mmCIF file of C-alpha atoms and ligand atoms in Angstrom:
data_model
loop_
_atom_site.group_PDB
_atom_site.id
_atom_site.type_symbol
_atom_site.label_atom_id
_atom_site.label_comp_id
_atom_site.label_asym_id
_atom_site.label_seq_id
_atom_site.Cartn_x
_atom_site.Cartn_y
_atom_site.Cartn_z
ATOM 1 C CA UNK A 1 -92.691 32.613 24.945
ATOM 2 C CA UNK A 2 -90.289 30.099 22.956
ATOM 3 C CA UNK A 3 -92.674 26.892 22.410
ATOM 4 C CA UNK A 4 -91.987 23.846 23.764
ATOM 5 C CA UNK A 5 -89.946 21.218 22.004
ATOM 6 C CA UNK A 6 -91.900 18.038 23.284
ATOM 7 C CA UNK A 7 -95.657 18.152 23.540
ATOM 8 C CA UNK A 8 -97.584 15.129 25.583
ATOM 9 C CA UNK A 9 -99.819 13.434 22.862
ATOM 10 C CA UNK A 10 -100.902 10.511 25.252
ATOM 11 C CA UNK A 11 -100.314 9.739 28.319
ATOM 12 C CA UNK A 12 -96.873 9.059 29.337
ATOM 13 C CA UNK A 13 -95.974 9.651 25.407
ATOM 14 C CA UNK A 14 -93.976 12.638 24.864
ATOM 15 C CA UNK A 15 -93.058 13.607 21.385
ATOM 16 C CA UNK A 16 -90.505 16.373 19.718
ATOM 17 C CA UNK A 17 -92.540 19.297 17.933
ATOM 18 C CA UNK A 18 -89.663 19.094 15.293
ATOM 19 C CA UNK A 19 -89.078 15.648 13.245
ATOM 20 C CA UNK A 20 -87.637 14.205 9.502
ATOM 21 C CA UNK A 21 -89.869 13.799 7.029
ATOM 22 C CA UNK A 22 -88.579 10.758 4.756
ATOM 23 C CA UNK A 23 -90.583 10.488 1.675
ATOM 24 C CA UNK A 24 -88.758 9.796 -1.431
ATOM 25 C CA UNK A 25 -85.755 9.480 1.157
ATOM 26 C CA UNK A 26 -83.874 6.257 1.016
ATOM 27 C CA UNK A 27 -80.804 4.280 1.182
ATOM 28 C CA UNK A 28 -77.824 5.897 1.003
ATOM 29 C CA UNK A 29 -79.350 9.274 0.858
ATOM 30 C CA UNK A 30 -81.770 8.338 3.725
ATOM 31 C CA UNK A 31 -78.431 6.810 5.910
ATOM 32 C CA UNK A 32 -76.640 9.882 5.642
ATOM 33 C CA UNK A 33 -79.357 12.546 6.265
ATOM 34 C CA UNK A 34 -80.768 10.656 9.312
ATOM 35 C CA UNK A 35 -76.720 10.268 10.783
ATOM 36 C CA UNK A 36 -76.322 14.175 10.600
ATOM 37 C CA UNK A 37 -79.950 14.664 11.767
ATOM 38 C CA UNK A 38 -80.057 12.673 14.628
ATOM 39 C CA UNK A 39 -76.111 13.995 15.096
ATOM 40 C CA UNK A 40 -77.470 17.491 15.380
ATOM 41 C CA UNK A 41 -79.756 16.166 17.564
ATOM 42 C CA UNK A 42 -83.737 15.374 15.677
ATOM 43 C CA UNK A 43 -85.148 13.231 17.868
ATOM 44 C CA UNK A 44 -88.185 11.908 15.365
ATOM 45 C CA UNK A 45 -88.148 9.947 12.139
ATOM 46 C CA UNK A 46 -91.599 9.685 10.041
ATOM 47 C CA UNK A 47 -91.634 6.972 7.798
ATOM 48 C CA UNK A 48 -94.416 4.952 6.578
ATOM 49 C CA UNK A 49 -94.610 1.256 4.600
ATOM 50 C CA UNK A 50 -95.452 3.673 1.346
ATOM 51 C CA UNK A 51 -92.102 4.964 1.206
ATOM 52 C CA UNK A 52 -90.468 1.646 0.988
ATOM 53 C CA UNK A 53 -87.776 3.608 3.109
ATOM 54 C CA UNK A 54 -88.315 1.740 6.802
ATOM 55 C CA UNK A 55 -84.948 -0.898 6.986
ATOM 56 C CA UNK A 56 -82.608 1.856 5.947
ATOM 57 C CA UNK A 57 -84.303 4.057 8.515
ATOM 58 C CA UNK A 58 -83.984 0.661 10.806
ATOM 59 C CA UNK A 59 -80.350 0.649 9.920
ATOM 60 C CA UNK A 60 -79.638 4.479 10.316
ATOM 61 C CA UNK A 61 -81.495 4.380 13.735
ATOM 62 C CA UNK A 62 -79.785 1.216 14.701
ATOM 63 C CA UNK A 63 -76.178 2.582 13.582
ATOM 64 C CA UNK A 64 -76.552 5.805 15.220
ATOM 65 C CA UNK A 65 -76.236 4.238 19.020
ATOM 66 C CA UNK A 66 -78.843 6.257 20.541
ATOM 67 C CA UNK A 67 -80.753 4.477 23.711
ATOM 68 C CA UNK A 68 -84.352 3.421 22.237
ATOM 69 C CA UNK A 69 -86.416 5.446 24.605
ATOM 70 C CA UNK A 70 -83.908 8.469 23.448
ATOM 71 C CA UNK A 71 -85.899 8.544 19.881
ATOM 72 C CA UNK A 72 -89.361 8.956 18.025
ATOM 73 C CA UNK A 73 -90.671 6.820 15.307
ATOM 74 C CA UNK A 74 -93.818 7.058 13.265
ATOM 75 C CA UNK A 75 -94.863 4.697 10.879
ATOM 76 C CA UNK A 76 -98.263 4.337 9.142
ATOM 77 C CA UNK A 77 -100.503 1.962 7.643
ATOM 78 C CA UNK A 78 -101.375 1.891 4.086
ATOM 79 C CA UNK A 79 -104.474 1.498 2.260
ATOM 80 C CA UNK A 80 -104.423 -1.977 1.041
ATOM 81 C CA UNK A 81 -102.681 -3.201 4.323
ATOM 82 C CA UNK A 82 -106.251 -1.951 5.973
ATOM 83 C CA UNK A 83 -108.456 -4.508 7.843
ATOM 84 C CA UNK A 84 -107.948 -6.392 11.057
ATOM 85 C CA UNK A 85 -105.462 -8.974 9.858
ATOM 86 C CA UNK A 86 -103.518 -7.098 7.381
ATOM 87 C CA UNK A 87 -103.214 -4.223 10.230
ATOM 88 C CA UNK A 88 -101.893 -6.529 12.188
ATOM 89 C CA UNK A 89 -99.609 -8.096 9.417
ATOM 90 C CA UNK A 90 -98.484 -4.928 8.208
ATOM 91 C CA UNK A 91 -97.172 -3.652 11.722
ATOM 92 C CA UNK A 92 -95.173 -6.879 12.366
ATOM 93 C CA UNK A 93 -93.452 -5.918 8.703
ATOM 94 C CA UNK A 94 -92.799 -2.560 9.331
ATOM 95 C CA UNK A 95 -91.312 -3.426 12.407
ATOM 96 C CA UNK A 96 -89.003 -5.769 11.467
ATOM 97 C CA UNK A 97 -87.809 -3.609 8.727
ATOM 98 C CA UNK A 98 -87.258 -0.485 11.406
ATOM 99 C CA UNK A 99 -85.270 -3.455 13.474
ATOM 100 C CA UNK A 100 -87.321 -2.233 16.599
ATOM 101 C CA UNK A 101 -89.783 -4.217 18.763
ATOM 102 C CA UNK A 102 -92.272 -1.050 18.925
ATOM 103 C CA UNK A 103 -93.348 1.820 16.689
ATOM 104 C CA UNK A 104 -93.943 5.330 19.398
ATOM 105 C CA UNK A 105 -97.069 6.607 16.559
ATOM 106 C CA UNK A 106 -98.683 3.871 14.490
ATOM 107 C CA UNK A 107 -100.926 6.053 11.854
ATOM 108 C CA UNK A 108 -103.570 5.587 9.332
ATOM 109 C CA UNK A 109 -102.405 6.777 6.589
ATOM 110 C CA UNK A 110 -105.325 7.600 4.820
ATOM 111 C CA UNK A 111 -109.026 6.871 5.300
ATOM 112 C CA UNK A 112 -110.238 5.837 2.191
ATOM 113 C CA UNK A 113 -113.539 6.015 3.198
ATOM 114 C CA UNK A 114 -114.503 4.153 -0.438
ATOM 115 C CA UNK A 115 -112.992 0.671 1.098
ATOM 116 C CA UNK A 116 -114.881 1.515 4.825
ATOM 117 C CA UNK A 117 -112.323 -0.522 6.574
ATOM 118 C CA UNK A 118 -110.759 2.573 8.480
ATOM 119 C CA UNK A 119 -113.128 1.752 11.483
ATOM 120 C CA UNK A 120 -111.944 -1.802 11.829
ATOM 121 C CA UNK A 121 -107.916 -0.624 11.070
ATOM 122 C CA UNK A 122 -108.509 1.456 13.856
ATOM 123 C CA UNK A 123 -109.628 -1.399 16.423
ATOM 124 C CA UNK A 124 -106.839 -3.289 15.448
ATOM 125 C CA UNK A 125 -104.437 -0.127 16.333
ATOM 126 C CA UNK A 126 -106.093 0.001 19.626
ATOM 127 C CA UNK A 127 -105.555 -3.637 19.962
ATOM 128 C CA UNK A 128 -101.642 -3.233 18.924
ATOM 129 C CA UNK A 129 -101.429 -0.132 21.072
ATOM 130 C CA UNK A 130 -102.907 -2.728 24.264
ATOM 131 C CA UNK A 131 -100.073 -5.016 22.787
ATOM 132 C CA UNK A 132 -97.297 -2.529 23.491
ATOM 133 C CA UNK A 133 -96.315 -2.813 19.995
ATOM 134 C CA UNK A 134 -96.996 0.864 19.440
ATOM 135 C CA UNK A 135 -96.796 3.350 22.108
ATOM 136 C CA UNK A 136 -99.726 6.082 21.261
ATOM 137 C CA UNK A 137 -102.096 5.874 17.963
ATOM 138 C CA UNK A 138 -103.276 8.316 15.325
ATOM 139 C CA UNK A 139 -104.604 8.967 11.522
ATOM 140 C CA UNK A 140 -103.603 10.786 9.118
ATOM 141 C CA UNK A 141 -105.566 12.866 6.617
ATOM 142 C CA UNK A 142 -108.777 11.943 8.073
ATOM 143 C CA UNK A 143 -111.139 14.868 7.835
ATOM 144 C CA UNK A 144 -113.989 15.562 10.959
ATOM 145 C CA UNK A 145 -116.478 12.964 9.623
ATOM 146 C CA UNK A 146 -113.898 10.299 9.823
ATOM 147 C CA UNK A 147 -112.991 11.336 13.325
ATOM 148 C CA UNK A 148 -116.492 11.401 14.534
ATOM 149 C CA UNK A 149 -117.144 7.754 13.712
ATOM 150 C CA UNK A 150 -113.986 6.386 15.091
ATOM 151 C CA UNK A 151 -114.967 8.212 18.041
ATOM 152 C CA UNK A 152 -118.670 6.672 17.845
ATOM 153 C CA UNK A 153 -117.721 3.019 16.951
ATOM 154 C CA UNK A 154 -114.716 2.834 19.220
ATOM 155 C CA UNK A 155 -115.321 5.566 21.735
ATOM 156 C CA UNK A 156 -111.436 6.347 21.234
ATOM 157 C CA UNK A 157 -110.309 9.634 19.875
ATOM 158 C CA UNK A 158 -106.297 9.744 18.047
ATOM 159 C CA UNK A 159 -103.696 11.002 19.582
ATOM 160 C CA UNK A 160 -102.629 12.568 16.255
ATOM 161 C CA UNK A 161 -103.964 13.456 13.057
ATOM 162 C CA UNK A 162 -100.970 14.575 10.384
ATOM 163 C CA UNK A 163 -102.814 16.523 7.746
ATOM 164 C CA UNK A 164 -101.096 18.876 5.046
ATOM 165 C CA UNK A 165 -100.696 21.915 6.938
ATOM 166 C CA UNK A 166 -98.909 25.186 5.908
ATOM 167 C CA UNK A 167 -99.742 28.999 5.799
ATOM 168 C CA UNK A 168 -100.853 28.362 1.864
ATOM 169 C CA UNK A 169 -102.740 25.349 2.383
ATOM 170 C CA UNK A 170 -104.005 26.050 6.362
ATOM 171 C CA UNK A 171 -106.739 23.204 6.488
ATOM 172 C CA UNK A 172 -108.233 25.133 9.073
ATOM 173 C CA UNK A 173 -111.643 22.797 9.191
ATOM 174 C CA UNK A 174 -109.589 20.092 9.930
ATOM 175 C CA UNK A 175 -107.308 22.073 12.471
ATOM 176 C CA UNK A 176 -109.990 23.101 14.550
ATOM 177 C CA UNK A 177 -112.257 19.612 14.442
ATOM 178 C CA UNK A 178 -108.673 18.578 15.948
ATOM 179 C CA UNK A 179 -108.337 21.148 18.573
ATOM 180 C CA UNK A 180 -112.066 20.508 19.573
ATOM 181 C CA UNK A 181 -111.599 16.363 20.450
ATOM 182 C CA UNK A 182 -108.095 17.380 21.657
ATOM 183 C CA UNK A 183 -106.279 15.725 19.204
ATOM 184 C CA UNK A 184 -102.713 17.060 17.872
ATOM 185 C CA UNK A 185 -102.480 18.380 14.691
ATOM 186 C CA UNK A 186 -98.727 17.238 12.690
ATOM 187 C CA UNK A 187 -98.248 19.021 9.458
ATOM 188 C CA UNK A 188 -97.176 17.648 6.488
ATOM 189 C CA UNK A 189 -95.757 19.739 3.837
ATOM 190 C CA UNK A 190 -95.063 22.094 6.304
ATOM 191 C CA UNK A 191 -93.166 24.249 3.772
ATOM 192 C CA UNK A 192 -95.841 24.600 1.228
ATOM 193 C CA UNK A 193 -93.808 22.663 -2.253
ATOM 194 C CA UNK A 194 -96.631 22.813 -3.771
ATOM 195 C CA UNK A 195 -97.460 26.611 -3.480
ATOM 196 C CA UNK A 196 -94.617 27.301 -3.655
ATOM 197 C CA UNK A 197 -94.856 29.646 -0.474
ATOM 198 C CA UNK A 198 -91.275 29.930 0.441
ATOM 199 C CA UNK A 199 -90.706 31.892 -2.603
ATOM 200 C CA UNK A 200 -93.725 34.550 -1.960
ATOM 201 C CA UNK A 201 -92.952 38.031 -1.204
ATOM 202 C CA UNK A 202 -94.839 38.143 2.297
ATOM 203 C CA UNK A 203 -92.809 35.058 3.574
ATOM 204 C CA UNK A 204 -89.698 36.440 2.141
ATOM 205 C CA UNK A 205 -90.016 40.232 3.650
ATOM 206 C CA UNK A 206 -90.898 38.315 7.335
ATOM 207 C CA UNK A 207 -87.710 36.496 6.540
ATOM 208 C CA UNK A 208 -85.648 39.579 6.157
ATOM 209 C CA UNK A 209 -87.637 41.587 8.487
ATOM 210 C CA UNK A 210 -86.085 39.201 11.256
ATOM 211 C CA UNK A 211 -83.514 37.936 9.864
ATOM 212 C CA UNK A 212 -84.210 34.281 9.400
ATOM 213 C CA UNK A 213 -84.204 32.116 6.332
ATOM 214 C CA UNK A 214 -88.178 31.598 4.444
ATOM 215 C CA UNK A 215 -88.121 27.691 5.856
ATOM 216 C CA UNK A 216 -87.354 29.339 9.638
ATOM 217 C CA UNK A 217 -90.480 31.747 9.231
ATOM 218 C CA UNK A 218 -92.597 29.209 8.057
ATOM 219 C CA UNK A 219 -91.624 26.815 10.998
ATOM 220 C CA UNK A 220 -91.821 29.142 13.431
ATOM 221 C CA UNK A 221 -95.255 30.384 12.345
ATOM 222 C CA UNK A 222 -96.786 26.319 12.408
ATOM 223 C CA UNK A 223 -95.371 25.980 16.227
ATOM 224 C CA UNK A 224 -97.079 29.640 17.122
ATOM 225 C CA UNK A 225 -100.214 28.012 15.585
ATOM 226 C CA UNK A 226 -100.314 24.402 17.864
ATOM 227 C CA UNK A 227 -98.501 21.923 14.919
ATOM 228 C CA UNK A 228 -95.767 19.922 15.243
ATOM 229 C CA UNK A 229 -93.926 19.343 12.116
ATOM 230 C CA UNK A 230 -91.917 17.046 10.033
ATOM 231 C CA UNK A 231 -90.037 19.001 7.094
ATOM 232 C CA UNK A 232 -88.082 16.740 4.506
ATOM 233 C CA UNK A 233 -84.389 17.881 3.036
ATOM 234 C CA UNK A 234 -82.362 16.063 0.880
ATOM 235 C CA UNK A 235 -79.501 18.829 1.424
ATOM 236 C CA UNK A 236 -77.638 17.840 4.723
ATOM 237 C CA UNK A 237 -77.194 21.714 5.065
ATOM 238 C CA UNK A 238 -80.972 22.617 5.568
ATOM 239 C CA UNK A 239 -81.399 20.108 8.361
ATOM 240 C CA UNK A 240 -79.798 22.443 10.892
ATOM 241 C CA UNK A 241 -81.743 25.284 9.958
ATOM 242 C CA UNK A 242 -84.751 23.771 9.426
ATOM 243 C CA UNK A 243 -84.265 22.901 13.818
ATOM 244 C CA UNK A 244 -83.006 26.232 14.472
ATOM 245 C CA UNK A 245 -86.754 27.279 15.046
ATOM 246 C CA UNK A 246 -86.289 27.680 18.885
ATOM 247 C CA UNK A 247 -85.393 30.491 21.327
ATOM 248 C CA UNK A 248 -86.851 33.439 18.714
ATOM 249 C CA UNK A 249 -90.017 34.579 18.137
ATOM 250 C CA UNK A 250 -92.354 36.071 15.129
ATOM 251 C CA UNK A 251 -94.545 38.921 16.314
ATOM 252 C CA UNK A 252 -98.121 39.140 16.196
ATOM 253 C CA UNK A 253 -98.016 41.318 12.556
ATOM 254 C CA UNK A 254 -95.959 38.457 11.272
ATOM 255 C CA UNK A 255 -98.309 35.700 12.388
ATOM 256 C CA UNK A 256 -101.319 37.362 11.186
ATOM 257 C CA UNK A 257 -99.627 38.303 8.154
ATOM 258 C CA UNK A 258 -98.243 34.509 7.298
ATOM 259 C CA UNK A 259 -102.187 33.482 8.470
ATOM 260 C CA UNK A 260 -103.592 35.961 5.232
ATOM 261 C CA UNK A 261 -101.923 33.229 2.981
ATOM 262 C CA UNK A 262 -104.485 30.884 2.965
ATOM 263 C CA UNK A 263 -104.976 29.867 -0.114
ATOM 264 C CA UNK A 264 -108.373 27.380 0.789
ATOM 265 C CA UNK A 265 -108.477 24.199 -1.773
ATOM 266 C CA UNK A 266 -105.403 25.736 -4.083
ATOM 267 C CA UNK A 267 -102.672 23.202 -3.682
ATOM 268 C CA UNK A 268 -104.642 20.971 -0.904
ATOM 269 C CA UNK A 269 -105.165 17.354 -1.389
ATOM 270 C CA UNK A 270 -108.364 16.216 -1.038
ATOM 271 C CA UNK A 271 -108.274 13.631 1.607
ATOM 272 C CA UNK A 272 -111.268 11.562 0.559
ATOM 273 C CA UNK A 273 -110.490 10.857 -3.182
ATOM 274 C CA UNK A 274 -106.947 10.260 -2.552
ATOM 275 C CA UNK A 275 -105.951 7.393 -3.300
ATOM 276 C CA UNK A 276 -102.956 6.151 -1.475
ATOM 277 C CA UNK A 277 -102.578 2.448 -1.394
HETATM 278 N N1 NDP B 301 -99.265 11.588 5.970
HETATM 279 C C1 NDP B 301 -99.200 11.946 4.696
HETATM 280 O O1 NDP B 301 -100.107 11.694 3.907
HETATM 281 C C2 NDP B 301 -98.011 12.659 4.200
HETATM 282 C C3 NDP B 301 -96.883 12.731 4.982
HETATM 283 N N2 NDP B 301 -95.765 13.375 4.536
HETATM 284 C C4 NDP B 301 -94.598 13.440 5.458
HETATM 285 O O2 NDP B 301 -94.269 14.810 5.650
HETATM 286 C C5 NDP B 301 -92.915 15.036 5.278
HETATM 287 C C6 NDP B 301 -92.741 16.453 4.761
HETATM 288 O O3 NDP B 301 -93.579 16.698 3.644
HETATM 289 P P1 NDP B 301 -93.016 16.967 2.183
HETATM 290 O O4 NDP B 301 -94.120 16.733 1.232
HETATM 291 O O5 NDP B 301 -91.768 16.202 2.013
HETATM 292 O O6 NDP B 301 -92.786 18.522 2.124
HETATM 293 P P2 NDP B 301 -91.915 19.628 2.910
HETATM 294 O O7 NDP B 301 -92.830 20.730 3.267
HETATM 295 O O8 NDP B 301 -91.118 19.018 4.003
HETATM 296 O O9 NDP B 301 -90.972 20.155 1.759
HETATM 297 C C7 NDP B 301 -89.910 19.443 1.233
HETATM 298 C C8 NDP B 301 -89.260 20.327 0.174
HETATM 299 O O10 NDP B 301 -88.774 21.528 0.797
HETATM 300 C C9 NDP B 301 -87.389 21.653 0.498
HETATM 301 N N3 NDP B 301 -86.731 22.195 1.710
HETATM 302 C C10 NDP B 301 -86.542 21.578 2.898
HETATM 303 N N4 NDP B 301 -85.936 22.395 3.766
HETATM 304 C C11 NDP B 301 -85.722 23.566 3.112
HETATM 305 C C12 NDP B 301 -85.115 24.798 3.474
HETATM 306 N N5 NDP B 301 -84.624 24.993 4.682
HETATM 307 N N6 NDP B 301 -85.084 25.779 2.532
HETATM 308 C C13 NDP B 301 -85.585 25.592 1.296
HETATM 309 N N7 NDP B 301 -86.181 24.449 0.897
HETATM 310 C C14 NDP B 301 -86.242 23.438 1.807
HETATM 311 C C15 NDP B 301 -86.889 20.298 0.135
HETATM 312 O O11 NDP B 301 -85.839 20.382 -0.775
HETATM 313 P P3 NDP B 301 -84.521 19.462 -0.679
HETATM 314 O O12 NDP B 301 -84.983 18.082 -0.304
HETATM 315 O O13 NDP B 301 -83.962 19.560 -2.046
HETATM 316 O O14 NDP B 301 -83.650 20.067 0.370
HETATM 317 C C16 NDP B 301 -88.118 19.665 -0.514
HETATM 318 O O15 NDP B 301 -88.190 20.059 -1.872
HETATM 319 C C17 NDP B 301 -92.655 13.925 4.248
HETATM 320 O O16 NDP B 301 -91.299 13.736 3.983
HETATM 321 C C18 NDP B 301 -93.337 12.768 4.900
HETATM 322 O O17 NDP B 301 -92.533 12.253 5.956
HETATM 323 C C19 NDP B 301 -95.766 14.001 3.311
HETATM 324 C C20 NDP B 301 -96.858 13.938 2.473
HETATM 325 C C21 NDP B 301 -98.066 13.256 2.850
HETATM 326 O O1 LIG B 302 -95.960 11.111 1.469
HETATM 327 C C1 LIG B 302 -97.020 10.640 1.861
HETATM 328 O O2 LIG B 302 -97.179 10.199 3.010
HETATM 329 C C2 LIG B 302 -98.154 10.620 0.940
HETATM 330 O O3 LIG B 302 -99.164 10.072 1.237
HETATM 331 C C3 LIG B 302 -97.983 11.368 -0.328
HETATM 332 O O4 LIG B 302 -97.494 10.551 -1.280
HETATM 333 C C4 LIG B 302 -99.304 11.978 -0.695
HETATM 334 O O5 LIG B 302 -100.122 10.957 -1.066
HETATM 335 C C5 LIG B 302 -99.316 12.961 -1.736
HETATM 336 O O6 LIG B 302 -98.487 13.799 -1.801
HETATM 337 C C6 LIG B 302 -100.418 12.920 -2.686
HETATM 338 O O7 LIG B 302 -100.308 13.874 -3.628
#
C-alpha cells in the first residue's frame, strides 16, 4: 500500500511525510532551492535559529504566494535560547525572521541534559503552543529518559521527536520509546552522509533491482518503517527525485535487507554530549 503523504501529529495538525532539510542552506542558494521545491510542490521547510537560515526561508516562503495554511514550517529552539524567557524570546525572533505570525512544529533542538533547563523549555512550548504561536510541539534528539520526565513533570508527551534516523544509523531505542508514547519519529540524515550508505552495495543492488535511484530506496524504506523525513540538496535536480518516493513500493526482501544495515553507534551522534548551542 503506497504510504500516506500527510500523517496527523496532533490534533487538527496534519503534516507532509516528505519536507526540505535547510542546514548549511542559505540565501541565494536557500531562495532558489525552496522556489523549485515548493514549485514542484514540498509542502514543509525545517529550519531552526542554528542555521542562521530563517529570513531567507521567510522571504522564499513569502515570495512563493502560497496561502499560509497551504505550507509546513518547523523551527527549533537552541541550547542557549533554553529557559522560560529566552524560549519565549527566541520564538518571537524566529518568527519575525520567517515573516509569519506562527511556527506549525516548534522543537527542542537538543536536550542538553548538562544545563537541565529542557523541562522548563518545554512548559514554555506548551505555553506558546496555548498562545497559538505554534501549532503542535516536539523535541528533537531527546533520547527515552528525556521523554519520560517531560512526560512526568508536564504530563504532556511531543508530538514529534526528529532524531538521526537512516538504515546505517537506525536508532532503534529511540524509535521504539517513540512508537510506545505515540510520538512521531522525523529523521534527520535520512540519507546516511555520514556512512556513507548511498554508496553501499546492498542499497545500490535494491536500487537497480527496482529501478530507482540509492536516495529513492532509502526514502522509501524510512516511510515503510513509520518516519517522516526531511532530506537536504543543494542540487535543484535531486529535489524532484528525492519526492518521487510515492505510488511504488520496496518488497519485504528489500526492507529487511536495507534493515541488516544497522550499523548501532558507527556514525550516530550521541544525543546527550552533543553540544549544540
Ligand atoms: N534536529 C537535528 O539535530 C538535525 C536536523 N537536521 C535536519 O535534517 C536535514 C537533513 O539532514 P542532513 O544532515 O542535511 O542530511 P541528508 O541525509 O539530508 O543528506 C544530505 C546530503 O545528501 C546529498 N543528497 C541529497 N539528495 C541526494 C540524492 N538524491 N542523491 C545523492 N545525494 C543526495 C546532499 O548533497 P547535495 O546537497 O550536494 O545535493 C547532501 O550531501 C537537515 O538539512 C536539517 O534540516 C540535520 C541534522 C541534525
Ligand atoms: O543540523 C542540525 O540541526 C544540527 O543540530 C547539526 O548541526 C548536528 O548538531 C550535527 O550534525 C552534529 O554533528
Amino acid at each position: 500500500m503506497a504510504p500516506a503523504q500527510q500523517l496527523d501529529i496532533a490534533d487538527g495538525v496534519s503534516m507532509p511525510t516528505v519536507g526540505v532539510g535547510t542546514w548549511r542552506l542559505d540565501g541565494a542558494l536557500l531562495l532558489s532551492i525552496l522556489d523549485r521545491a515548493l514549485g514542484i510542490g514540498y509542502r514543509l521547510v525545517d529550519t531552526a535559529s542554528y542555521y542562521r537560515n530563517e529570513s531567507a526561508a521567510g522571504a522564499a516562503l513569502k515570495a512563493s504566494g502560497l496561502a499560509r495554511n497551504s505550507f509546513f514550517v518547523t523551527t527549533k529552539i537552541r541550547g542557549y535560547d533554553q529557559g522560560r524567557e529566552c524560549t519565549a524570546r527566541a520564538l518571537g525572533h524566529s518568527l519575525r525572521r520567517l515573516r509569519l505570525d506562527h511556527v506549525d512544529l516548534l522543537l527542542i533542538h537538543w536536550p542538553l541534559p548538562m544545563r537541565d533547563l529542557y523541562v522548563a523549555t518545554w512548559e514554555e512550548l506548551i505555553a506558546l503552543r496555548d498562545r497559538g504561536l505554534t501549532r503542535a510541539i516536539g523535541v528533537s534528539n531527546f533520547e527515552p529518559v528525556h521523554i519520560e520526565r517531560l512526560v512526568a513533570e508536564t504530563g504532556v508527551a511531543p508530538a514529534v521527536n526528529q532524531i538521526q534516523c537512516n538504515p546505517a544509523v537506525q536508532n532503534n531505542a529511540m524509535r521504539q520509546h517513540n512508537r510506545i508514547r505515540k510520538i512521531h519519529s522525523q529523521a534527520w540524515e535520512p540519507l546516511g552522509n555520514r556512512s556513507r550508505l548511498l554508496e553501499h552495495q546492498v542499497v545500490r543492488a535494491v536500487a537497480e533491482e527496482v529501478r530507482r535511484t540509492p536516495a529513492q530506496v532509502v526514502l522509501r524504506w524510512h516511510l515503510a518503517r513509520h518516519n517522516s523525513v526531511i532530506p537536504k540538496t543543494a542540487t535543484p535536480q535531486r529535489l524532484a527525485e528525492n519526492l518521487d518516493i510515492f505510488g511504488w513500493d520496496l518488497d519485504d526482501d528489500h526492507l529487511h535487507r536495507l534493515d541488516r544495515l544497522d550499523q548501532g553507534a558507527e556514525g550516530r551522534v550521541d544525543p546527550a554530549i552533543n553540544l549544540v548551542e
